[in-house]
Amino acid sequence: MKRLVCLCLLPLMLTGCGSEGFADRTYTRAIGLHGALQMCVQGFEQEGCTVTDAGSIGEALQFEEAAAGGRIFTGHTELLCVDGSGVGDAVEALFLEQGISPGCKVLYTRPVAYLQQHDAAETVHSLRMAERSGLLPRTELATVLEEWLGVGQTALVPVEGCRKLVLLRQDGKTTALSEQACEGMRYLRHAPAVTNVTLDDGTEIGIDRIRLRKTAEDGTVRFTVKLRVRNASPSQCSALHEKLRQACEMAVREMHTARADVIGVQEICESHGIPADPLPEVQVRVEVQQ
């Protein structure tokens, strides 16, 4: 996030108040981007979305304003829908030139079809609840831009339905993560707010605490996931350990195969004086304690 500090200040300066009346503005709740360039916009209290084809973000917003009869205000946008078609430059333009919030949620989907059929408020609520419950790692526009600026130039983005994840490159290419890798990402991005984990036999193990430790030694980056469980037998602890170990290792394997970094490897390398390009080996250790 350090590289985005200065950039984050710019949108705030761009969204200052003027003499324009609030009634003359259309506040966007969701924006979708496709190709070069189709934009769809869903305003607050609006069903469906309006669609505009243009040559740039600025031109698209001008067309939207002409249709709406007033200024389009993007500063409160809560959801950005992308499909990977020429996405990088357009997203950066929205952020740097139009003041879209760094905390805006990002969703990989077909923008027009999705916003025509879904209320963005419900989607954002579902994403936030999934993050709070540990079903999804936290992902927002600032995170996406930070990862695009990194050595892997690839960001982790949730997919329509809010349970799956893709690795989205700045050039629009994507890699879908397996279900097992998606589970591992929950633990490697940060310590999730998980209260229980279901084993393969259906048994639920209560979780009191999860901690994530990141370090580097001898050119290797090491992640340690520590869980404190309650009322679990030794065999259940062993099964939990194996389940999470396999999930985390699969997440690292698929990330490395895609030449991506969505778990903060570059930051660890820089803090330990280790070259981050190409990405070094990442080892994962899982510890389960009673």
Short mmCIF file of N, CA and C in Angstrom, two decimals, residues 26-106:
data_model
loop_
_atom_site.label_atom_id
_atom_site.label_comp_id
_atom_site.label_asym_id
_atom_site.label_seq_id
_atom_site.Cartn_x
_atom_site.Cartn_y
_atom_site.Cartn_z
N THR A 26 -25.87 12.98 -10.37
CA THR A 26 -26.25 11.58 -10.34
C THR A 26 -25.11 10.84 -9.65
N TYR A 27 -25.42 10.19 -8.53
CA TYR A 27 -24.40 9.50 -7.76
C TYR A 27 -24.36 8.04 -8.18
N THR A 28 -23.20 7.61 -8.64
CA THR A 28 -23.06 6.24 -9.12
C THR A 28 -22.82 5.29 -7.94
N ARG A 29 -23.55 4.20 -7.92
CA ARG A 29 -23.31 3.15 -6.93
C ARG A 29 -22.42 2.06 -7.52
N ALA A 30 -22.56 1.83 -8.82
CA ALA A 30 -21.75 0.80 -9.48
C ALA A 30 -21.38 1.25 -10.88
N ILE A 31 -20.18 0.86 -11.31
CA ILE A 31 -19.71 1.14 -12.66
C ILE A 31 -19.16 -0.16 -13.24
N GLY A 32 -19.47 -0.42 -14.50
CA GLY A 32 -18.94 -1.58 -15.19
C GLY A 32 -18.11 -1.16 -16.39
N LEU A 33 -17.03 -1.87 -16.65
CA LEU A 33 -16.15 -1.55 -17.77
C LEU A 33 -15.98 -2.77 -18.66
N HIS A 34 -16.07 -2.52 -19.97
CA HIS A 34 -15.88 -3.60 -20.94
C HIS A 34 -15.20 -3.04 -22.17
N GLY A 35 -14.23 -3.78 -22.68
CA GLY A 35 -13.59 -3.41 -23.94
C GLY A 35 -12.92 -2.06 -23.88
N ALA A 36 -12.87 -1.41 -25.04
CA ALA A 36 -12.21 -0.11 -25.15
C ALA A 36 -13.08 0.86 -25.96
N LEU A 37 -14.12 1.49 -25.41
CA LEU A 37 -14.50 1.40 -24.00
C LEU A 37 -16.02 1.41 -23.93
N GLN A 38 -16.59 0.45 -23.24
CA GLN A 38 -18.01 0.45 -22.93
C GLN A 38 -18.15 0.60 -21.42
N MET A 39 -18.93 1.58 -21.03
CA MET A 39 -19.17 1.82 -19.60
C MET A 39 -20.65 1.67 -19.29
N CYS A 40 -20.95 0.98 -18.19
CA CYS A 40 -22.33 0.92 -17.71
C CYS A 40 -22.36 1.49 -16.29
N VAL A 41 -23.40 2.21 -15.99
CA VAL A 41 -23.51 2.92 -14.71
C VAL A 41 -24.84 2.59 -14.05
N GLN A 42 -24.77 2.27 -12.76
CA GLN A 42 -25.98 2.09 -11.95
C GLN A 42 -25.93 3.12 -10.83
N GLY A 43 -26.93 3.99 -10.80
CA GLY A 43 -26.99 5.01 -9.77
C GLY A 43 -27.70 4.50 -8.52
N PHE A 44 -27.62 5.28 -7.46
CA PHE A 44 -28.34 4.95 -6.24
C PHE A 44 -29.85 4.99 -6.53
N GLU A 45 -30.55 4.01 -6.00
CA GLU A 45 -32.00 3.89 -6.19
C GLU A 45 -32.37 3.63 -7.65
N GLN A 46 -31.43 3.15 -8.44
CA GLN A 46 -31.71 2.87 -9.85
C GLN A 46 -31.75 1.37 -10.10
N GLU A 47 -32.71 0.93 -10.89
CA GLU A 47 -32.77 -0.46 -11.31
C GLU A 47 -32.07 -0.59 -12.66
N GLY A 48 -31.32 -1.66 -12.83
CA GLY A 48 -30.60 -1.86 -14.08
C GLY A 48 -29.44 -0.90 -14.19
N CYS A 49 -29.07 -0.54 -15.42
CA CYS A 49 -27.96 0.37 -15.63
C CYS A 49 -28.09 1.03 -17.00
N THR A 50 -27.38 2.11 -17.20
CA THR A 50 -27.28 2.76 -18.50
C THR A 50 -25.94 2.40 -19.12
N VAL A 51 -25.90 2.27 -20.44
CA VAL A 51 -24.70 1.81 -21.14
C VAL A 51 -24.27 2.85 -22.16
N THR A 52 -22.96 3.12 -22.19
CA THR A 52 -22.39 4.10 -23.10
C THR A 52 -21.13 3.55 -23.75
N ASP A 53 -20.98 3.77 -25.04
CA ASP A 53 -19.75 3.43 -25.76
C ASP A 53 -19.00 4.71 -26.07
N ALA A 54 -17.71 4.74 -25.78
CA ALA A 54 -16.91 5.95 -25.98
C ALA A 54 -15.45 5.57 -26.18
N GLY A 55 -14.63 6.61 -26.37
CA GLY A 55 -13.21 6.38 -26.59
C GLY A 55 -12.36 6.51 -25.36
N SER A 56 -12.95 7.02 -24.27
CA SER A 56 -12.20 7.20 -23.03
C SER A 56 -13.17 7.28 -21.86
N ILE A 57 -12.62 7.19 -20.64
CA ILE A 57 -13.46 7.32 -19.45
C ILE A 57 -14.11 8.69 -19.40
N GLY A 58 -13.35 9.74 -19.68
CA GLY A 58 -13.89 11.09 -19.64
C GLY A 58 -15.03 11.29 -20.63
N GLU A 59 -14.85 10.77 -21.84
CA GLU A 59 -15.88 10.90 -22.85
C GLU A 59 -17.13 10.11 -22.48
N ALA A 60 -16.93 8.92 -21.93
CA ALA A 60 -18.06 8.09 -21.52
C ALA A 60 -18.89 8.79 -20.45
N LEU A 61 -18.23 9.42 -19.50
CA LEU A 61 -18.95 10.14 -18.45
C LEU A 61 -19.67 11.36 -19.01
N GLN A 62 -19.10 12.01 -20.01
CA GLN A 62 -19.78 13.14 -20.63
C GLN A 62 -21.08 12.68 -21.29
N PHE A 63 -21.03 11.54 -21.98
CA PHE A 63 -22.24 11.01 -22.60
C PHE A 63 -23.27 10.64 -21.53
N GLU A 64 -22.80 10.05 -20.42
CA GLU A 64 -23.70 9.68 -19.33
C GLU A 64 -24.35 10.93 -18.73
N GLU A 65 -23.57 11.99 -18.58
CA GLU A 65 -24.09 13.24 -18.02
C GLU A 65 -25.13 13.87 -18.94
N ALA A 66 -24.87 13.78 -20.24
CA ALA A 66 -25.84 14.33 -21.20
C ALA A 66 -27.17 13.59 -21.12
N ALA A 67 -27.09 12.28 -20.94
CA ALA A 67 -28.32 11.48 -20.84
C ALA A 67 -29.03 11.71 -19.50
N ALA A 68 -28.24 11.93 -18.44
CA ALA A 68 -28.81 12.11 -17.10
C ALA A 68 -29.27 13.53 -16.85
N GLY A 69 -28.78 14.49 -17.62
CA GLY A 69 -29.16 15.88 -17.42
C GLY A 69 -28.46 16.53 -16.25
N GLY A 70 -27.29 16.05 -15.88
CA GLY A 70 -26.53 16.62 -14.77
C GLY A 70 -25.22 15.88 -14.61
N ARG A 71 -24.43 16.35 -13.68
CA ARG A 71 -23.11 15.78 -13.48
C ARG A 71 -23.18 14.37 -12.90
N ILE A 72 -22.33 13.48 -13.40
CA ILE A 72 -22.17 12.15 -12.84
C ILE A 72 -21.08 12.22 -11.79
N PHE A 73 -21.43 11.89 -10.55
CA PHE A 73 -20.48 11.95 -9.44
C PHE A 73 -20.08 10.52 -9.05
N THR A 74 -18.79 10.20 -9.21
CA THR A 74 -18.30 8.83 -9.01
C THR A 74 -17.68 8.60 -7.64
N GLY A 75 -17.60 9.63 -6.82
CA GLY A 75 -16.87 9.52 -5.56
C GLY A 75 -17.45 8.54 -4.55
N HIS A 76 -18.74 8.19 -4.70
CA HIS A 76 -19.37 7.26 -3.77
C HIS A 76 -19.60 5.87 -4.38
N THR A 77 -18.95 5.59 -5.50
CA THR A 77 -19.11 4.30 -6.16
C THR A 77 -18.65 3.18 -5.23
N GLU A 78 -19.50 2.18 -5.05
CA GLU A 78 -19.21 1.08 -4.13
C GLU A 78 -18.78 -0.20 -4.83
N LEU A 79 -19.08 -0.32 -6.13
CA LEU A 79 -18.79 -1.57 -6.84
C LEU A 79 -18.28 -1.27 -8.24
N LEU A 80 -17.18 -1.92 -8.61
CA LEU A 80 -16.62 -1.81 -9.95
C LEU A 80 -16.62 -3.20 -10.57
N CYS A 81 -17.36 -3.37 -11.67
CA CYS A 81 -17.46 -4.65 -12.35
C CYS A 81 -16.56 -4.66 -13.59
N VAL A 82 -15.74 -5.68 -13.71
CA VAL A 82 -14.82 -5.79 -14.84
C VAL A 82 -14.88 -7.21 -15.39
N ASP A 83 -14.50 -7.35 -16.66
CA ASP A 83 -14.48 -8.67 -17.28
C ASP A 83 -13.13 -9.01 -17.89
N GLY A 84 -12.13 -8.17 -17.66
CA GLY A 84 -10.80 -8.46 -18.15
C GLY A 84 -10.51 -7.97 -19.54
N SER A 85 -11.45 -7.31 -20.21
CA SER A 85 -11.22 -6.83 -21.57
C SER A 85 -10.68 -5.40 -21.54
N GLY A 86 -9.37 -5.26 -21.68
CA GLY A 86 -8.74 -3.94 -21.70
C GLY A 86 -8.97 -3.16 -20.44
N VAL A 87 -8.84 -3.80 -19.28
CA VAL A 87 -9.32 -3.21 -18.04
C VAL A 87 -8.35 -2.25 -17.38
N GLY A 88 -7.05 -2.48 -17.47
CA GLY A 88 -6.09 -1.77 -16.64
C GLY A 88 -6.12 -0.26 -16.75
N ASP A 89 -5.94 0.26 -17.97
CA ASP A 89 -5.89 1.72 -18.17
C ASP A 89 -7.19 2.39 -17.76
N ALA A 90 -8.31 1.75 -18.06
CA ALA A 90 -9.61 2.34 -17.74
C ALA A 90 -9.82 2.43 -16.24
N VAL A 91 -9.43 1.38 -15.51
CA VAL A 91 -9.57 1.41 -14.05
C VAL A 91 -8.68 2.49 -13.44
N GLU A 92 -7.46 2.61 -13.91
CA GLU A 92 -6.56 3.64 -13.40
C GLU A 92 -7.10 5.04 -13.69
N ALA A 93 -7.71 5.21 -14.87
CA ALA A 93 -8.29 6.50 -15.21
C ALA A 93 -9.45 6.85 -14.28
N LEU A 94 -10.29 5.86 -13.97
CA LEU A 94 -11.38 6.10 -13.03
C LEU A 94 -10.84 6.56 -11.68
N PHE A 95 -9.77 5.92 -11.24
CA PHE A 95 -9.20 6.23 -9.93
C PHE A 95 -8.48 7.58 -9.92
N LEU A 96 -7.60 7.80 -10.89
CA LEU A 96 -6.76 9.00 -10.88
C LEU A 96 -7.49 10.24 -11.37
N GLU A 97 -8.39 10.07 -12.34
CA GLU A 97 -9.02 11.23 -12.97
C GLU A 97 -10.42 11.51 -12.46
N GLN A 98 -11.13 10.47 -12.03
CA GLN A 98 -12.54 10.65 -11.67
C GLN A 98 -12.81 10.48 -10.18
N GLY A 99 -11.81 10.15 -9.39
CA GLY A 99 -11.97 10.12 -7.93
C GLY A 99 -12.77 8.97 -7.39
N ILE A 100 -12.80 7.83 -8.09
CA ILE A 100 -13.50 6.67 -7.53
C ILE A 100 -12.79 6.23 -6.26
N SER A 101 -13.54 5.79 -5.27
CA SER A 101 -12.99 5.49 -3.95
C SER A 101 -12.01 4.32 -3.97
N PRO A 102 -10.88 4.43 -3.24
CA PRO A 102 -9.96 3.29 -3.11
C PRO A 102 -10.61 2.09 -2.45
N GLY A 103 -11.67 2.32 -1.66
CA GLY A 103 -12.36 1.23 -0.97
C GLY A 103 -13.45 0.57 -1.78
N CYS A 104 -13.60 0.98 -3.03
CA CYS A 104 -14.62 0.39 -3.90
C CYS A 104 -14.35 -1.10 -4.10
N LYS A 105 -15.38 -1.92 -4.00
CA LYS A 105 -15.23 -3.35 -4.23
C LYS A 105 -15.13 -3.63 -5.73
N VAL A 106 -14.34 -4.66 -6.07
CA VAL A 106 -14.15 -5.03 -7.48
C VAL A 106 -14.68 -6.44 -7.68
#
